[in-house]
Short mmCIF file of C-alpha atoms in Angstrom, two decimals:
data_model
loop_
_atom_site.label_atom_id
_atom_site.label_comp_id
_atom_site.label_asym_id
_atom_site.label_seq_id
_atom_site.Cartn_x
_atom_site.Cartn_y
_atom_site.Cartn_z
CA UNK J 1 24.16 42.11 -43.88
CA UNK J 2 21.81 41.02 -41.14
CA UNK J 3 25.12 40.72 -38.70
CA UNK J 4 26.56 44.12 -39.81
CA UNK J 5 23.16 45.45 -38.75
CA UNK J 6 22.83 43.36 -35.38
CA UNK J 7 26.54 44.67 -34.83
CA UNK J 8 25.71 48.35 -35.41
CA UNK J 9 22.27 48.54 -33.36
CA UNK J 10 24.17 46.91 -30.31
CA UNK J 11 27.33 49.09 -30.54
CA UNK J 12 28.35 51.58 -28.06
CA UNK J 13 31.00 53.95 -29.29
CA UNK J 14 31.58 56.07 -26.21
CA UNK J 15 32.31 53.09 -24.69
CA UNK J 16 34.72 51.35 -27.08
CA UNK J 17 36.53 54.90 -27.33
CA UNK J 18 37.35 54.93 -23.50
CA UNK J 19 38.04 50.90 -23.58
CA UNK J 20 40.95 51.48 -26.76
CA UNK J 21 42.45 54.34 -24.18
CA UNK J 22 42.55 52.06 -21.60
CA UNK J 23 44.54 49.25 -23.60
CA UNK J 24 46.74 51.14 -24.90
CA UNK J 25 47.95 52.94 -22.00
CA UNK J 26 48.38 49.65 -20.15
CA UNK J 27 50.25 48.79 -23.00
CA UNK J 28 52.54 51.86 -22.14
CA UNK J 29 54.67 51.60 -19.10
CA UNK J 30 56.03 55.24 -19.33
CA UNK J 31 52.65 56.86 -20.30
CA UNK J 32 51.45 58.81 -23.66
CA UNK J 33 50.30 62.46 -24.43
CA UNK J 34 46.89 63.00 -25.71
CA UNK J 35 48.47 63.16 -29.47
CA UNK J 36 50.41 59.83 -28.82
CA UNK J 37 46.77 58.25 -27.64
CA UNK J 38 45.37 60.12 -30.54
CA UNK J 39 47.72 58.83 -33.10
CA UNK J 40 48.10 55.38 -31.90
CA UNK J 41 44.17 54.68 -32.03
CA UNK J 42 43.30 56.71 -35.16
CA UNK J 43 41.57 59.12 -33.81
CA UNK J 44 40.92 63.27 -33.18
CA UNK J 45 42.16 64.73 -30.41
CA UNK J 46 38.87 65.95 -29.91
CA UNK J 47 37.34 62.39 -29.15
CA UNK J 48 40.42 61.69 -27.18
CA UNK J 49 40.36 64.87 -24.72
CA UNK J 50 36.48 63.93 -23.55
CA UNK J 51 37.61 60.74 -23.43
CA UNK J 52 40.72 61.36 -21.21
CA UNK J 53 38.64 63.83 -19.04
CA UNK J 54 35.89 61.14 -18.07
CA UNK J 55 38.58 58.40 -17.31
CA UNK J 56 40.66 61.09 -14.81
CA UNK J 57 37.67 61.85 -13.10
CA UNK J 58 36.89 58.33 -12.28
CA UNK J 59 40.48 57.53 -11.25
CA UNK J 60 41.17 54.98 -14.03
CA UNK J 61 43.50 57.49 -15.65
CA UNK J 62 46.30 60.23 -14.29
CA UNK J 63 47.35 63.32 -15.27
CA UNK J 64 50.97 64.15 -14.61
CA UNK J 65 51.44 67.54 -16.94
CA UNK J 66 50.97 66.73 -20.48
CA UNK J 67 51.12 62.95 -19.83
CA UNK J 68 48.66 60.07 -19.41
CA UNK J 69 49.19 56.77 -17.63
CA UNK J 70 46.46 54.23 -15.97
CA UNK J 71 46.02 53.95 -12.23
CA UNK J 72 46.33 50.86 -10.03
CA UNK J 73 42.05 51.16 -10.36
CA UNK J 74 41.63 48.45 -13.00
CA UNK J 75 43.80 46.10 -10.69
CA UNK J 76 42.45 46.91 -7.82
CA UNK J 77 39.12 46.20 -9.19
CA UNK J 78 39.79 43.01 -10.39
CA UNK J 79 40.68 41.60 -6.97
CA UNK J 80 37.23 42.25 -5.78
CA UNK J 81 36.15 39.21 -8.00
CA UNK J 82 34.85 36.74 -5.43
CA UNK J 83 37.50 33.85 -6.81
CA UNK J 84 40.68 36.12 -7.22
CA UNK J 85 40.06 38.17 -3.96
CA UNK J 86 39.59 34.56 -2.32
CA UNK J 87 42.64 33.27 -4.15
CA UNK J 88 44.33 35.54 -2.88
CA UNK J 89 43.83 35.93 0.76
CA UNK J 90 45.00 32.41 1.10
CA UNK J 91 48.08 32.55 -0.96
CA UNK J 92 49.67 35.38 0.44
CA UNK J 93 50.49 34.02 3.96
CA UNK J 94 51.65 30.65 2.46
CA UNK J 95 53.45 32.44 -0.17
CA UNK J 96 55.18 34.39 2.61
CA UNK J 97 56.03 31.42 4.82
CA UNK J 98 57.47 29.84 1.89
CA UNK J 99 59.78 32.38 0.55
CA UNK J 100 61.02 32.82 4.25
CA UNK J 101 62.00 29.15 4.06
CA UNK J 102 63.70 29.01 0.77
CA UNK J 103 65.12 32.13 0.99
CA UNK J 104 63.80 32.90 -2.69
CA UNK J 105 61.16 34.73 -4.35
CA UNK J 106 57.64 33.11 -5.40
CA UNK J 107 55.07 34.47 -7.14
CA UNK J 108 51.36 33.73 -8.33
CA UNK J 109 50.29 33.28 -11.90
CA UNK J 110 47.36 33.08 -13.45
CA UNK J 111 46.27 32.20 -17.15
CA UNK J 112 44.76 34.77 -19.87
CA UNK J 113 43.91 34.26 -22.98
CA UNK J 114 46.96 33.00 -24.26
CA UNK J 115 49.21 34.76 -21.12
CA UNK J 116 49.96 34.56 -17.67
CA UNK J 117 49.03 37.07 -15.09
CA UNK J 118 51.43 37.72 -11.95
CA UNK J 119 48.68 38.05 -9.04
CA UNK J 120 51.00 38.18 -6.02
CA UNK J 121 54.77 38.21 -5.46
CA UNK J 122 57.12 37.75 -2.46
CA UNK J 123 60.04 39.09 -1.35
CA UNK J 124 62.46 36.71 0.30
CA UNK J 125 63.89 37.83 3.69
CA UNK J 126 67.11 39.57 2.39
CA UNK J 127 65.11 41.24 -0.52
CA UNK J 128 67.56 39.45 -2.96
CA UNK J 129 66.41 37.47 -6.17
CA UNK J 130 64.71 37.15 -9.36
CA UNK J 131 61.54 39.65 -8.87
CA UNK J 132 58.48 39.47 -11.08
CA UNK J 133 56.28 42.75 -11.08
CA UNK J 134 52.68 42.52 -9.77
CA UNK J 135 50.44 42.93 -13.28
CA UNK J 136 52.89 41.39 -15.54
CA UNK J 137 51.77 39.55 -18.44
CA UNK J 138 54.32 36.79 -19.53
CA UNK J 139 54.52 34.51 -22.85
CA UNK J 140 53.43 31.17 -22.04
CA UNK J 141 55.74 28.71 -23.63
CA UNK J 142 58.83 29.02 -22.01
CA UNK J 143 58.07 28.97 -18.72
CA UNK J 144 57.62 26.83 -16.03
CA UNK J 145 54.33 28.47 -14.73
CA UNK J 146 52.83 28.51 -18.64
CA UNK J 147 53.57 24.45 -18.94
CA UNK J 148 51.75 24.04 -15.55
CA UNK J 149 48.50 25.97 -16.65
CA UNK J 150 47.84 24.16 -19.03
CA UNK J 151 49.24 20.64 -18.30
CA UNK J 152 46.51 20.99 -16.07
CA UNK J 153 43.62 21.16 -17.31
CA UNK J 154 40.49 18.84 -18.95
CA UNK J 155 41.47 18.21 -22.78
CA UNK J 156 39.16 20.57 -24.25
CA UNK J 157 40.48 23.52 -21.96
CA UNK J 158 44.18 22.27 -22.49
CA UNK J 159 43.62 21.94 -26.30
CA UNK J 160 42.08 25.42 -26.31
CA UNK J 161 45.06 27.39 -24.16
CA UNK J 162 47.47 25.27 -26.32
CA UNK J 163 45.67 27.32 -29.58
CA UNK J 164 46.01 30.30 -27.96
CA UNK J 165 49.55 30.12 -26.69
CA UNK J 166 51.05 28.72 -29.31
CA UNK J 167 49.61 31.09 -32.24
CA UNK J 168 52.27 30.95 -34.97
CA UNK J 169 54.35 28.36 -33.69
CA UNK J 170 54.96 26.01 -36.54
CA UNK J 171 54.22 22.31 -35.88
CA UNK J 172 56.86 20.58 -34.33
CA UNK J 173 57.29 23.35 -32.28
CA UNK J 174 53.68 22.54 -31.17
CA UNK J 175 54.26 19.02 -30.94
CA UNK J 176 57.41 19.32 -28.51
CA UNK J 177 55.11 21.41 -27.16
CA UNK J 178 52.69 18.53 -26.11
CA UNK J 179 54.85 16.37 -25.57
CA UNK J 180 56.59 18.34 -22.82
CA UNK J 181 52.91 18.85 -21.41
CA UNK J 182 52.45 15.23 -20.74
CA UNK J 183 56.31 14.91 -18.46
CA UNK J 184 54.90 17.71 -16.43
CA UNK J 185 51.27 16.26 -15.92
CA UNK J 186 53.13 12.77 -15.33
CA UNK J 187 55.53 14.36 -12.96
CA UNK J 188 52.97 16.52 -11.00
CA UNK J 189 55.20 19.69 -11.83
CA UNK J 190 57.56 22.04 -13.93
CA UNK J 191 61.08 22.33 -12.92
CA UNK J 192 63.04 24.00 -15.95
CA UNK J 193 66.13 26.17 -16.82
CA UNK J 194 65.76 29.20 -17.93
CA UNK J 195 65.66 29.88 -22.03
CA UNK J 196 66.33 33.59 -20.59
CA UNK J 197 68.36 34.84 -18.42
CA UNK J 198 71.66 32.71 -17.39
CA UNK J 199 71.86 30.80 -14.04
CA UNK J 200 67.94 31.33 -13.45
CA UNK J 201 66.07 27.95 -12.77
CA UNK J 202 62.28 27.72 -12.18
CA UNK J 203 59.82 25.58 -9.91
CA UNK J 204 56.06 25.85 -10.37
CA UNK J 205 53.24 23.44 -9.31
CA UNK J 206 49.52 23.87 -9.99
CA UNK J 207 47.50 25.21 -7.70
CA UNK J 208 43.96 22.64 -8.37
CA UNK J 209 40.13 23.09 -7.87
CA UNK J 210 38.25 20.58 -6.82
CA UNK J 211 37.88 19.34 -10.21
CA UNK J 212 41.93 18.92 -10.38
CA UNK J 213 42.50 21.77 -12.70
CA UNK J 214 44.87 24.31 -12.07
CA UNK J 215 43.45 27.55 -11.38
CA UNK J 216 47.05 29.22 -10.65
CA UNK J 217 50.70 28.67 -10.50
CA UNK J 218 53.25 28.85 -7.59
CA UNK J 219 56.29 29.27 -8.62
CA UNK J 220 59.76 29.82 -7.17
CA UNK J 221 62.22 31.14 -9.82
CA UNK J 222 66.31 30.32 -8.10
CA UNK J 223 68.50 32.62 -8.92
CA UNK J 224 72.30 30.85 -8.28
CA UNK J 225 74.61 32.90 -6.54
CA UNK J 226 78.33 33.55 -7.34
CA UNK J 227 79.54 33.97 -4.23
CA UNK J 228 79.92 30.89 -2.29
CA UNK J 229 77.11 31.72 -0.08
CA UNK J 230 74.97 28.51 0.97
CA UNK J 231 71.25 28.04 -0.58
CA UNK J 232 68.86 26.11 -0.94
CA UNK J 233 68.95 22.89 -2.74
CA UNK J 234 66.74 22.50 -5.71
CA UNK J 235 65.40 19.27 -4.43
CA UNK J 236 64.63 21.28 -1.24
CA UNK J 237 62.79 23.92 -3.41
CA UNK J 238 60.57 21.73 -4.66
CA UNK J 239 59.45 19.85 -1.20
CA UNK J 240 58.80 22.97 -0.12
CA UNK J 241 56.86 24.32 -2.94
CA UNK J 242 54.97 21.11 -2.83
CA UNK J 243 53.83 21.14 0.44
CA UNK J 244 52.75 25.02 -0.22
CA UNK J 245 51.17 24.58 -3.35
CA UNK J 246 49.22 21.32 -1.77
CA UNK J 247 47.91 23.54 1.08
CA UNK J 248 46.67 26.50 -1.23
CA UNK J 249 44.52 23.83 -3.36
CA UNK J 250 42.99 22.39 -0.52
CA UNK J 251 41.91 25.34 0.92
CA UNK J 252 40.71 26.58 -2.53
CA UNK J 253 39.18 23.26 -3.00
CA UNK J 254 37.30 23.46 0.64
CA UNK J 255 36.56 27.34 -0.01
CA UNK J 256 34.08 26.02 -3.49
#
């Protein structure tokens, strides 16, 4: 009873209502009317409307006719954290260099409570390849990226992103799982075929704090190409993604 009470005299339900809007229209790639927010949360349109009203005025929500979607605010914001915003500015130009040498796409991950975060993507040269959207959140387990954030990490951390990834998977699935975990921490890296999408093969290494955890992942998704047209070896992918991904950790490294 004590907790209910603690609960109730520290709640704030002005706040909470503009928070569910929020999630649930960054859940919603298209947008939602007012009744769509309303229904989906439970709510009156009453609460939703003064809602809506506060979170256009302060640019975290826009109004296109009857229809609600979130700004680029929240993201926008979220860069301005000292470690992201530092992140970053010294990925992008090694990101960029790299991409022009491969002639593939890369991209920047970070983990999230039991997801991965794209940061920052790059285009190659020809603007041809496997593209991942800035914002997206992607499962965990079958990726490349996924098995390098948390191969990476101190045990309790690893045990704890393992929990949270994995929610639902039975056992063995877990335990292949781990066991994958350990190749990639023994081989420095993730280099896997896609369980996806057909003739897609990914490259990620950590990108490591000075305490030699992985705070991102740079990864370099190949595409192959059905036209005869030379590319890049994947042996050549992965020196090259190396050498990036060793530069961006010792620059994060010297930047703490």
């Amino acid at each position: 009873m004590k907790n209910k009470e603690e609960n109730s005299a520290y709640s704030a339900p002005a706040l909470e209502k503009g928070l569910d809007i929020l999630e649930v229209l960054c859940q919603c790639e298209n947008g939602l009317t007012q009744q769509e927010i309303a229904t989906r949360l439970g709510r009156n349109l009453g609460e939703i409307y003064r809602m809506l009203t506060c979170l256009v005025s302060r640019n975290y929500v826009a109004n296109y006719g009857n229809t609600y979607t979130i700004t680029s605010k929240l993201f926008q914001l979220s860069h301005f954290h000292p470690p992201t915003y530092r992140l970053l500015t010294e990925a992008i130009p090694i990101m960029e260099q790299l991409s022009q040498a491969v002639s593939f796409p890369c991209d920047l991950r970070v983990y999230s409570k039991g997801v991965q975060t794209v940061i920052a993507s790059i285009q190659p040269p020809d603007g041809l390849g496997f593209m991942t959207r800035v914002g997206s959140e992607i499962a965990v387990a079958p990726s490349a990226s996924g098995l390098v954030l948390i191969a990476f990490q101190d045990p309790v951390i690893q045990e704890l992103r393992i929990r949270e990834s994995l929610t639902g998977q039975s056992g063995i699935e877990v335990s292949h799982f781990q066991t994958v975990l350990k190749e990639v921490t023994a081989k420095g890296f993730a280099s896997i075929q896609s369980n996806q999408y057909a003739g897609l093969f990914a490259i990620s290494f950590p990108i490591l704090d000075m305490n030699r955890n992985a705070v991102a992942a740079l990864t370099v998704p190949m595409l192959a190409r059905i036209d005869g047209m030379k590319q890049a070896t994947k042996e050549e992918v992965e020196y090259a993604l190396k050498e990036s991904a060793a530069k961006l950790s010792n620059r994060i490294a010297l930047a703490h």
